[in-house]
mmCIF file of C-alpha atoms and ligand atoms in Angstrom:
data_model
loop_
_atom_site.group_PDB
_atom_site.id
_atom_site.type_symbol
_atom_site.label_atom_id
_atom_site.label_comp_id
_atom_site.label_asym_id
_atom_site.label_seq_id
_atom_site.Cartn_x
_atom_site.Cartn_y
_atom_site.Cartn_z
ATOM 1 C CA UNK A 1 0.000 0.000 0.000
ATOM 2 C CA UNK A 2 1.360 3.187 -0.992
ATOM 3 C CA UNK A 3 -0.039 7.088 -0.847
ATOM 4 C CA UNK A 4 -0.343 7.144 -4.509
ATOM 5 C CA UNK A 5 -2.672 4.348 -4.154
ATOM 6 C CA UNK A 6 -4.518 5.608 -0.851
ATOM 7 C CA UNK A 7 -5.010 9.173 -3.171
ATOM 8 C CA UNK A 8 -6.141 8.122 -6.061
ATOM 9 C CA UNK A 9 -8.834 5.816 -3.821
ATOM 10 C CA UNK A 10 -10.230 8.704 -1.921
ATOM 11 C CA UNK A 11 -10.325 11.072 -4.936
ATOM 12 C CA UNK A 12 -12.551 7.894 -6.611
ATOM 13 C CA UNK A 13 -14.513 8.394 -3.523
ATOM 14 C CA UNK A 14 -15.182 12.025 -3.153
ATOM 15 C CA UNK A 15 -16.011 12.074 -6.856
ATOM 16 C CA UNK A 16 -17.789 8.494 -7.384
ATOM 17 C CA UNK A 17 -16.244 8.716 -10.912
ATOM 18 C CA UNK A 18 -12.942 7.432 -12.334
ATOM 19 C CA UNK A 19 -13.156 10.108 -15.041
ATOM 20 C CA UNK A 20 -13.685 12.863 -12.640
ATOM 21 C CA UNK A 21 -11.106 11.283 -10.092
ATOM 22 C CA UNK A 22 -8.766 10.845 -13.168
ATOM 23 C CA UNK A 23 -8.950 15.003 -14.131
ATOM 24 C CA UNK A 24 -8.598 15.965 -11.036
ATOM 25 C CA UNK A 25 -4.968 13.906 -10.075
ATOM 26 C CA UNK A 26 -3.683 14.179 -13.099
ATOM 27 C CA UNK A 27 -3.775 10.826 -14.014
ATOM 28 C CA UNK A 28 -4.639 8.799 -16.799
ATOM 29 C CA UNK A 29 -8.479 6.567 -16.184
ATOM 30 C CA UNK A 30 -6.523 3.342 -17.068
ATOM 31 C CA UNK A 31 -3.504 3.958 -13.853
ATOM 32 C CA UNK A 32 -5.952 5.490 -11.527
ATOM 33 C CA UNK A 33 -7.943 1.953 -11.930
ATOM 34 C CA UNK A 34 -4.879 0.155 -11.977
ATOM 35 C CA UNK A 35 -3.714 2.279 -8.311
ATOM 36 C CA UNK A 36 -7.203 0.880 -7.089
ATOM 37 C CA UNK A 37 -7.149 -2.392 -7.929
ATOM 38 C CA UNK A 38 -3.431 -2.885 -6.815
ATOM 39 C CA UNK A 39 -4.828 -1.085 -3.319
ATOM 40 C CA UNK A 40 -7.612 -3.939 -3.164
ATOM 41 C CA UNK A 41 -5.195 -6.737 -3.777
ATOM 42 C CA UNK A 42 -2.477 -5.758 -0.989
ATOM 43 C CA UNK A 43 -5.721 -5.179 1.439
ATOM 44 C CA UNK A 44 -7.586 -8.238 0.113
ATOM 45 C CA UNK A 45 -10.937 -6.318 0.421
ATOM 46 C CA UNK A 46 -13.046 -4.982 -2.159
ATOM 47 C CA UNK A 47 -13.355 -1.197 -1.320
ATOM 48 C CA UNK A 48 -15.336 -0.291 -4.680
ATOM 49 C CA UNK A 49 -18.581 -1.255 -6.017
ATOM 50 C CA UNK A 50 -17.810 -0.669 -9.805
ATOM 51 C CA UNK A 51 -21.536 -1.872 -10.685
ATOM 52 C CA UNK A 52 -23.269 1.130 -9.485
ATOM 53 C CA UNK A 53 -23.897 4.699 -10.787
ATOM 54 C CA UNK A 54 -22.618 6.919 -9.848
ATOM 55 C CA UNK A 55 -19.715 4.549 -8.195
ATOM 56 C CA UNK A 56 -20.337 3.603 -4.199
ATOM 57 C CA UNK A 57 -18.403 2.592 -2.044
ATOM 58 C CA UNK A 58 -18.486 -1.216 -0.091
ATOM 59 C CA UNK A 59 -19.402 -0.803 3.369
ATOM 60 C CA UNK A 60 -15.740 -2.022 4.156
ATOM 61 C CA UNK A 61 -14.643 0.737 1.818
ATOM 62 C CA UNK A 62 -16.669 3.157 3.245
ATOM 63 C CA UNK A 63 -15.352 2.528 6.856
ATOM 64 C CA UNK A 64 -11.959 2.641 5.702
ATOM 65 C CA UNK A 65 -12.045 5.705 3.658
ATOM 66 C CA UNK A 66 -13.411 7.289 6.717
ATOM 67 C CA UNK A 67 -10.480 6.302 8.976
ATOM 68 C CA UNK A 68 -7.973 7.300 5.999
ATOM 69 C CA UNK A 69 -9.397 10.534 4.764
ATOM 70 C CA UNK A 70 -8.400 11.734 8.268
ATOM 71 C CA UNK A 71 -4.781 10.199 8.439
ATOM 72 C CA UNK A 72 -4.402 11.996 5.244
ATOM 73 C CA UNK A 73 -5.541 15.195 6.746
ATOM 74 C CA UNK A 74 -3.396 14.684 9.578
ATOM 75 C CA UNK A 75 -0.138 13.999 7.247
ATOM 76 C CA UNK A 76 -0.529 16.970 5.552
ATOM 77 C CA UNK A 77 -1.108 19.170 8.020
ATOM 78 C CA UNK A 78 2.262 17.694 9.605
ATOM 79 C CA UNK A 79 3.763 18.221 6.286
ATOM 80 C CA UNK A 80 2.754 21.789 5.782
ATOM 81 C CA UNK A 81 4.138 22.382 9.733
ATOM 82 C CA UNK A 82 7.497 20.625 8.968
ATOM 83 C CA UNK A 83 7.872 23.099 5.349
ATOM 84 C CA UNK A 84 7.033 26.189 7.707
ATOM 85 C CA UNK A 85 9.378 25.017 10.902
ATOM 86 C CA UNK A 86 12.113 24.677 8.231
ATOM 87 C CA UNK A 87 11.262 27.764 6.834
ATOM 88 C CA UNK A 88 8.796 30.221 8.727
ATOM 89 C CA UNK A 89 6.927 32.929 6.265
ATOM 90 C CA UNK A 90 8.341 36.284 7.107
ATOM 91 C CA UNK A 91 4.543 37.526 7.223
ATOM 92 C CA UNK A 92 2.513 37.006 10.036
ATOM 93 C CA UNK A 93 -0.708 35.773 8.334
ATOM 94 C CA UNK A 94 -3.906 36.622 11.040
ATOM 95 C CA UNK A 95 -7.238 35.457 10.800
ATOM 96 C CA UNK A 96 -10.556 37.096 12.291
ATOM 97 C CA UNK A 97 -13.987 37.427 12.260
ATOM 98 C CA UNK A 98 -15.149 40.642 11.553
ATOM 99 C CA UNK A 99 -16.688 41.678 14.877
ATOM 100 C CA UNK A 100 -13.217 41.738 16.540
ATOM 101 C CA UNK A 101 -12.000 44.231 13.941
ATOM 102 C CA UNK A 102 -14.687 47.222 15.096
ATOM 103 C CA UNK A 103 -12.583 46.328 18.379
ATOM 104 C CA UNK A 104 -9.178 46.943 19.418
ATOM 105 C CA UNK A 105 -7.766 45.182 16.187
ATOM 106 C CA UNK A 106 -6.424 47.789 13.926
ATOM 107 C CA UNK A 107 -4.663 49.422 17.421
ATOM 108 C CA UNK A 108 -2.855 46.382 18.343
ATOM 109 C CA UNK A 109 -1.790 45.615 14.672
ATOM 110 C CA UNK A 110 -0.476 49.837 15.122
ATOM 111 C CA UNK A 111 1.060 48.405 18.313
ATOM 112 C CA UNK A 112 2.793 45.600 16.685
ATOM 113 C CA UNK A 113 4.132 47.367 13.714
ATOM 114 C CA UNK A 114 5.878 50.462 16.251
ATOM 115 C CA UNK A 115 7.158 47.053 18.088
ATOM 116 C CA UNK A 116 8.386 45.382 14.816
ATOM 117 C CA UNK A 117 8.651 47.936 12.085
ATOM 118 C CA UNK A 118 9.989 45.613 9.742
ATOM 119 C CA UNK A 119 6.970 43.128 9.981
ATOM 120 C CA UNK A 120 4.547 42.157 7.558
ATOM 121 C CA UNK A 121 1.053 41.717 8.943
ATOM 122 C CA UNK A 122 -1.986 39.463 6.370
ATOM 123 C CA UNK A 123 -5.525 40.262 7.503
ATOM 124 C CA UNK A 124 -7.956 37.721 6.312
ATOM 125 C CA UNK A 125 -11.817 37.728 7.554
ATOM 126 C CA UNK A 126 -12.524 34.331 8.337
ATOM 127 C CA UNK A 127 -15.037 32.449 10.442
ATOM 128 C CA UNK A 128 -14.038 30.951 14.012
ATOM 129 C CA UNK A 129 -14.280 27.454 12.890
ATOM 130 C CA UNK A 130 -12.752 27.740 9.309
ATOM 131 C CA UNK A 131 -9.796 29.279 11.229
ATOM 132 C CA UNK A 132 -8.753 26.051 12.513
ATOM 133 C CA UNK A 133 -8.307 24.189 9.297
ATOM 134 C CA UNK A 134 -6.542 27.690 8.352
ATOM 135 C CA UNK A 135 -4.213 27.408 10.804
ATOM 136 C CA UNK A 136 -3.543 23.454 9.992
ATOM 137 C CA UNK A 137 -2.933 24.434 6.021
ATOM 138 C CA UNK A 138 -0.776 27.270 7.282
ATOM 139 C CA UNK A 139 -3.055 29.975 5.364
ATOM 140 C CA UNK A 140 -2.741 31.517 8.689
ATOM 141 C CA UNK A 141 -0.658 31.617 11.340
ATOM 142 C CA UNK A 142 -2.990 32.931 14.087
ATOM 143 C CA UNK A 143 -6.686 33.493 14.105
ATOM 144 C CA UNK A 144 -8.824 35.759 16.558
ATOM 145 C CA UNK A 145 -12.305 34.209 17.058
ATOM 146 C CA UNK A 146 -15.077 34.157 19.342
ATOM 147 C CA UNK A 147 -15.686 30.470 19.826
ATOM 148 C CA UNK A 148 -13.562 27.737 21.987
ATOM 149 C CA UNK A 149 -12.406 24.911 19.726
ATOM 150 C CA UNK A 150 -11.367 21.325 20.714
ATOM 151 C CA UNK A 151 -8.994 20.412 18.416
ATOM 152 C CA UNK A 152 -5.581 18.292 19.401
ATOM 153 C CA UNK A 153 -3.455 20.533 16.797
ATOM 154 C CA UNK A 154 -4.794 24.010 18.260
ATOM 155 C CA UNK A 155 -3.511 25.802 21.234
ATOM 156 C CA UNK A 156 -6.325 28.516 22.459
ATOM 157 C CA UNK A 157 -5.661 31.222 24.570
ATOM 158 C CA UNK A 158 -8.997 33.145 25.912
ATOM 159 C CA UNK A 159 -7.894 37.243 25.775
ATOM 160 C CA UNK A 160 -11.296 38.263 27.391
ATOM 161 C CA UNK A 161 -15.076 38.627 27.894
ATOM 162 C CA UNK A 162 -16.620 40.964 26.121
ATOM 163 C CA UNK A 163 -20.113 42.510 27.149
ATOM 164 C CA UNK A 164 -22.913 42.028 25.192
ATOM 165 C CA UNK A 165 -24.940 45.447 24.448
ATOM 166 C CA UNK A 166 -28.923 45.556 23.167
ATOM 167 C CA UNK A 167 -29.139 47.558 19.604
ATOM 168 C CA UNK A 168 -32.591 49.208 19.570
ATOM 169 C CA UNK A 169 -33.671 51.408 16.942
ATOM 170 C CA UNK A 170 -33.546 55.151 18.138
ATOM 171 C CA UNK A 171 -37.264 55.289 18.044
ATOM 172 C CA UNK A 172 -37.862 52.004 20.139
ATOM 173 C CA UNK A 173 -39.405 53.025 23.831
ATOM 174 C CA UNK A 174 -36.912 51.406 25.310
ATOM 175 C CA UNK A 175 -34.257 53.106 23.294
ATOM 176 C CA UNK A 176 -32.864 55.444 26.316
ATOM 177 C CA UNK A 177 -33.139 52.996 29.355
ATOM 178 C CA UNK A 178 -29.824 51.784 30.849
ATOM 179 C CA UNK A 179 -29.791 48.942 32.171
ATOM 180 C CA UNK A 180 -31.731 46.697 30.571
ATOM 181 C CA UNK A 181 -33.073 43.215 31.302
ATOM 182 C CA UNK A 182 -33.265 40.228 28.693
ATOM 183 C CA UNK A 183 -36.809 39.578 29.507
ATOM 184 C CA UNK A 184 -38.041 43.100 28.613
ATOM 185 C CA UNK A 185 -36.836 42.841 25.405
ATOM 186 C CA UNK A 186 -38.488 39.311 24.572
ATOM 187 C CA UNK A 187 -41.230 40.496 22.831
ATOM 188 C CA UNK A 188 -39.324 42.291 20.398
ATOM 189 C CA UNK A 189 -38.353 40.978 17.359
ATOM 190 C CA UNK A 190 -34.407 39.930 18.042
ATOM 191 C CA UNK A 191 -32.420 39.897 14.665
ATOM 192 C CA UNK A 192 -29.780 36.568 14.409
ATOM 193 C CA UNK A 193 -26.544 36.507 12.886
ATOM 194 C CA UNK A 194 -24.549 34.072 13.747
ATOM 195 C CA UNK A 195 -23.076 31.482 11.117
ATOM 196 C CA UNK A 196 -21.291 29.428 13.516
ATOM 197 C CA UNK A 197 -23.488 27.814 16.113
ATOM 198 C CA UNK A 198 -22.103 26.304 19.247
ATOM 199 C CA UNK A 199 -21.436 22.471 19.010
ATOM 200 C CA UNK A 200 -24.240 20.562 20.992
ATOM 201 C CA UNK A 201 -21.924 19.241 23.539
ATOM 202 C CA UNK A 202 -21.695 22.747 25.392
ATOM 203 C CA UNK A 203 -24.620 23.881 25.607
ATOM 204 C CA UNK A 204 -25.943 22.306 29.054
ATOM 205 C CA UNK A 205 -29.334 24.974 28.196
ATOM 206 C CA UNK A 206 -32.557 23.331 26.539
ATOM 207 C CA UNK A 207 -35.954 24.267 25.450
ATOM 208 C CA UNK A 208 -38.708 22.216 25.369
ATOM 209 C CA UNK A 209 -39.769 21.838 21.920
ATOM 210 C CA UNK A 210 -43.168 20.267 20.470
ATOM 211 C CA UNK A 211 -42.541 17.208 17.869
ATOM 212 C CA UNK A 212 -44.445 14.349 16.372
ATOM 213 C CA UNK A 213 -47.002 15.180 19.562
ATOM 214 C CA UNK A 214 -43.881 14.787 21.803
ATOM 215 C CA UNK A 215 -42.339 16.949 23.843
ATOM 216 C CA UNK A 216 -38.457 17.401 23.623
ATOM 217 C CA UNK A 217 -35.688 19.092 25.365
ATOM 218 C CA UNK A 218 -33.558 20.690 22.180
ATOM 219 C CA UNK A 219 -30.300 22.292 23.364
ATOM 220 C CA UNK A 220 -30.326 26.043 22.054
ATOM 221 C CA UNK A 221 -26.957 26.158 19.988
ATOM 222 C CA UNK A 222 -27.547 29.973 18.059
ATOM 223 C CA UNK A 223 -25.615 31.972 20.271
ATOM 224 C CA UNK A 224 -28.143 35.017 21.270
ATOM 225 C CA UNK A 225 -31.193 32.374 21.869
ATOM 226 C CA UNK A 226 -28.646 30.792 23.868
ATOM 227 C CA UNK A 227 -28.307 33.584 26.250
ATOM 228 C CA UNK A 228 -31.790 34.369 26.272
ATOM 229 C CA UNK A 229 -32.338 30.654 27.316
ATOM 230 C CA UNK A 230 -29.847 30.466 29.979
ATOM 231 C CA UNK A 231 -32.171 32.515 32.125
ATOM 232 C CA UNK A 232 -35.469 30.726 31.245
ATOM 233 C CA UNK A 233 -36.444 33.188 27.405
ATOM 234 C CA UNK A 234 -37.334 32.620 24.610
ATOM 235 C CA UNK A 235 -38.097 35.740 22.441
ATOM 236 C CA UNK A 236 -41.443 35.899 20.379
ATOM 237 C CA UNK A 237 -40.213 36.482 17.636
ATOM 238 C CA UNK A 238 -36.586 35.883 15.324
ATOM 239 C CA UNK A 239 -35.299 36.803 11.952
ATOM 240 C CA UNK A 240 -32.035 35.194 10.981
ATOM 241 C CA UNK A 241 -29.794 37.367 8.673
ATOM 242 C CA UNK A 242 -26.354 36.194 7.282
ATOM 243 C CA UNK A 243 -23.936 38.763 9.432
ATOM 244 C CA UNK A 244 -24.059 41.320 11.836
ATOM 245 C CA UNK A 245 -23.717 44.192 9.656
ATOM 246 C CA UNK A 246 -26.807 43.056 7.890
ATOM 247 C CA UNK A 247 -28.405 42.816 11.396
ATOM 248 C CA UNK A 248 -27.501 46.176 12.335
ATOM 249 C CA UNK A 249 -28.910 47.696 8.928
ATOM 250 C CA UNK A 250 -32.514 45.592 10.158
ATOM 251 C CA UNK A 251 -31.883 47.370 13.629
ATOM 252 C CA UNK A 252 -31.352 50.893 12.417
ATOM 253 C CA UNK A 253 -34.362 50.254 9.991
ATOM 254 C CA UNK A 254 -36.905 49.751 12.698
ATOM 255 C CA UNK A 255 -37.312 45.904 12.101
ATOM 256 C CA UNK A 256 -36.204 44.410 15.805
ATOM 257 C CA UNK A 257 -33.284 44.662 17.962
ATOM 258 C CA UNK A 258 -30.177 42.466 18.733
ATOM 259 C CA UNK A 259 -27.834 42.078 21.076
ATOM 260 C CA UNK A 260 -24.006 42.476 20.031
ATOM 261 C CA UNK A 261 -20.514 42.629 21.375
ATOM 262 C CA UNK A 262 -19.463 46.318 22.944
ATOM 263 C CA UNK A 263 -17.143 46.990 20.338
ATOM 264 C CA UNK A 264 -19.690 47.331 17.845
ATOM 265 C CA UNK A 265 -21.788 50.235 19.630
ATOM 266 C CA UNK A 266 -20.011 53.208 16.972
ATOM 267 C CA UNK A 267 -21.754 51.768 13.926
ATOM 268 C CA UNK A 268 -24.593 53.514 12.735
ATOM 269 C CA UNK A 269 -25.049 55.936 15.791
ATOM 270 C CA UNK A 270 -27.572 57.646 14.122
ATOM 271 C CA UNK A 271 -30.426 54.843 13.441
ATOM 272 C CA UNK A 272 -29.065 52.953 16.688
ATOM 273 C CA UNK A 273 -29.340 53.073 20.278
ATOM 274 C CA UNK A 274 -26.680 50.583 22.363
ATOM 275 C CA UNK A 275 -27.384 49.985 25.852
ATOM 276 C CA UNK A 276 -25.978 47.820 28.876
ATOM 277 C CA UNK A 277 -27.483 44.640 29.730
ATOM 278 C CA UNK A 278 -27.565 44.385 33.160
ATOM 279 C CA UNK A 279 -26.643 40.684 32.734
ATOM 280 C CA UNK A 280 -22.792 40.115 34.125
ATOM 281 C CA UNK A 281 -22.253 37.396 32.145
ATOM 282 C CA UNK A 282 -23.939 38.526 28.756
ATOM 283 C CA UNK A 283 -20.463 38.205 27.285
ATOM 284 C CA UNK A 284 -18.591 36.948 24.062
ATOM 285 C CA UNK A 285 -15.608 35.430 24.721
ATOM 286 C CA UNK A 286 -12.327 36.257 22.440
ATOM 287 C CA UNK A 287 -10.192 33.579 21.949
ATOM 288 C CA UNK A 288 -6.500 33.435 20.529
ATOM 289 C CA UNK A 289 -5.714 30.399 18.103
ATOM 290 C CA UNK A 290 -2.295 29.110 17.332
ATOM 291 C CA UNK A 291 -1.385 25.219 16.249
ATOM 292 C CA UNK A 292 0.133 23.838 19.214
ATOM 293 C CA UNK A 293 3.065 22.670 17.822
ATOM 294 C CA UNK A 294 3.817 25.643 15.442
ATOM 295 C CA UNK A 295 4.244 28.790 16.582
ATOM 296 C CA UNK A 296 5.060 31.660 14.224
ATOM 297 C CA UNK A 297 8.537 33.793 16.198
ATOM 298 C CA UNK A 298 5.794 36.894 15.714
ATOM 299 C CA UNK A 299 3.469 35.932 17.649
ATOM 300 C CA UNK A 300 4.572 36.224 21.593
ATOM 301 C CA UNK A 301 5.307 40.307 20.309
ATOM 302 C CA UNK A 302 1.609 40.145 19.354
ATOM 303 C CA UNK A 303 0.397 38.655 22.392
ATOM 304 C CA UNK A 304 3.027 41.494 23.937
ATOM 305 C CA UNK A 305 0.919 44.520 21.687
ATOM 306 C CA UNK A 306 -2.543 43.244 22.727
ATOM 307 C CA UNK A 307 -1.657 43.460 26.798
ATOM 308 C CA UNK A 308 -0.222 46.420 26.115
ATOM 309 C CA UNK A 309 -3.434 47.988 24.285
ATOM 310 C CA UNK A 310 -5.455 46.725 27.207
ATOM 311 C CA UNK A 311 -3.737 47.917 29.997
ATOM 312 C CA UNK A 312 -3.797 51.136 27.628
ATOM 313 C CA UNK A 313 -7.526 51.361 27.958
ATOM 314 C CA UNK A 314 -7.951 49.908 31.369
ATOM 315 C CA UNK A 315 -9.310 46.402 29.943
ATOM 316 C CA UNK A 316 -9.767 44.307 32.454
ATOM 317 C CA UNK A 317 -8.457 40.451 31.283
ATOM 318 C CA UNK A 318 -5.906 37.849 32.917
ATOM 319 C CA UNK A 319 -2.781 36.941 31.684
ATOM 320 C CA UNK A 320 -3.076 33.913 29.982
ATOM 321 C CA UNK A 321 0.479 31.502 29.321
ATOM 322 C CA UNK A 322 1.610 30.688 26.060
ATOM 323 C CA UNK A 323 3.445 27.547 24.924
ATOM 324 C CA UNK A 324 5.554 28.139 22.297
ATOM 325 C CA UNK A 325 7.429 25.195 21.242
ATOM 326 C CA UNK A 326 10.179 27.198 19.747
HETATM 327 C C1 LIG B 401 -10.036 42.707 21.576
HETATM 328 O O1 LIG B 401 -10.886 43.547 21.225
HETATM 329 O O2 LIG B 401 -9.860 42.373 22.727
HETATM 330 C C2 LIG B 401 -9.216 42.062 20.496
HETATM 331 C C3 LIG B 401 -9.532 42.241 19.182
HETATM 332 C C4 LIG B 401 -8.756 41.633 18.213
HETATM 333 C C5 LIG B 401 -7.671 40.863 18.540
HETATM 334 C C6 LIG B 401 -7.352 40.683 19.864
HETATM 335 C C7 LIG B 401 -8.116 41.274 20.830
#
């Protein structure tokens, strides 16, 4: 068994077509099906069913395209680590998801550079969880997100809580009260717009939902009706939208409210009113991602600019270690 054979199986298997499989390694139909077959006589198993179409795969196959697809994964991720430990990019390639960059973003890149003049900084918007198969395919060498991940290859360091505000329209009669509670807002519309959900396993908070006649306990994994559910809500009435700048253009145009991290409460001052929840923990979390075993010489000077930009504007957050492995 060798990895051109193990390739040239899964490509069969993501496409279920030798033709398609054959364009897309660069091989010829005839040696892709000869790679196969050779794979099926060294395992003994037939991993193929050639009958069908489009192709399928044998319920052996299937199990062990499964368990290789993911050793692949892993081996080039470790490849891609080894090429950058032998030779780290120059740039320091960063990752984020566009709330944290109506934060304190652009001032601790500012930071950096006085730090480093010399440095090259990438920005790249990109989603909390596509961050971590950025950082494994080296696209980026750290990534700022707002959502824990529980990956062996990733190293997370948590910066701080953020506070949640409420975004009311201007007009709203609730628009000038501080302090406000979740369950007065509940029968407002609230506007959604989070892509990434939180994965089922952390969210301990359920509603009871009606199906088939039966009642069932569904965890709550969109992030806002999460926090509304954590102390017993559930708003009358949603409207899911597919970011948060959307959300905020819904806001300022009268059609509900939402709830969004502090940072954001300078956009669209006009239309919008931002006020304190009087929650404590109403917070999003921002995380730091790095692999684990990979750490770009950069980024302990970055982790250097962002504590200094906090204690700049009397953030509170805890000093977090880092383990870098070089
Ligand atoms: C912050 O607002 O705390 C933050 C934003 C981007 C990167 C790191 C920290």
């Amino acid at each position: 068994m060798d990895l051109k054979q193990l390739n040239a199986f899964i490509a069969i298997a993501d496409l279920k077509s030798f033709s398609a499989a054959a364009e897309i390694t660069g091989l010829s139909q005839p040696s892709l099906s000869r790679q196969l077959k050779q794979l099926e006589t060294d395992m003994d198993v037939i991993l193929v069913d050639r009958y069908h179409r489009p192709l399928q795969l044998t319920e052996a196959g299937q199990f062990f395209y499964d368990k290789v697809s993911a050793v692949l994964t892993e081996l080039n991720t470790i490849t891609s680590m080894t090429q950058r430990l032998s030779a780290p990019s120059t740039a320091l390639n960063i990752g984020f998801v566009p709330s944290v960059l109506y934060g304190h973003l652009p001032e601790i890149i500012a930071s950096l550079k006085q730090q480093s003049p010399d440095i090259e900084v990438n920005l790249k918007d990109i989603s909390s969880y596509q961050q971590v198969e950025a950082l494994k395919s080296g696209e980026i060498d750290i990534g700022f997100g707002r959502f824990a991940h529980q990956d062996a290859w990733i190293q997370q360091i948590l910066l701080r809580h953020e506070r949640y505000l409420v975004a009311l329209p201007k007009a709203h009669p609730l628009a000038h009260t501080k302090e406000q509670r979740l369950i007065d807002l509940a029968n407002n519309r609230l506007i959604l717009y989070h892509q990434t959900h939180l994965p089922m396993s952390t969210t301990a908070t359920t509603l009871k939902t009606r199906k088939n006649g039966t009642l069932d306990n569904e965890p709550v994994t969109e992030p806002l009706l999460h926090l509304f559910a954590q102390y017993g809500i559930t708003p009358l009435m949603t409207t899911e939208v597919s970011d948060l700048q959307v959300a905020l253009g819904l806001v300022a145009a009268g059609e509900g409210i939402t709830l969004v991290p502090a940072s954001l409460k300078t956009v669209r001052t006009e239309q919008i009113s931002y006020q304190r929840l009087i929650h404590e923990n109403v917070t999003s979390p921002i995380y730091l991602h790095t692999l684990k075993d990979f750490v770009h010489p950069k980024i302990p000077n970055l982790l250097t600019a962002i504590y200094h930009v906090y204690e700049r504007r009397g953030i509170t957050y805890r000093q977090q270690k880092f383990v870098s492995k070089l």
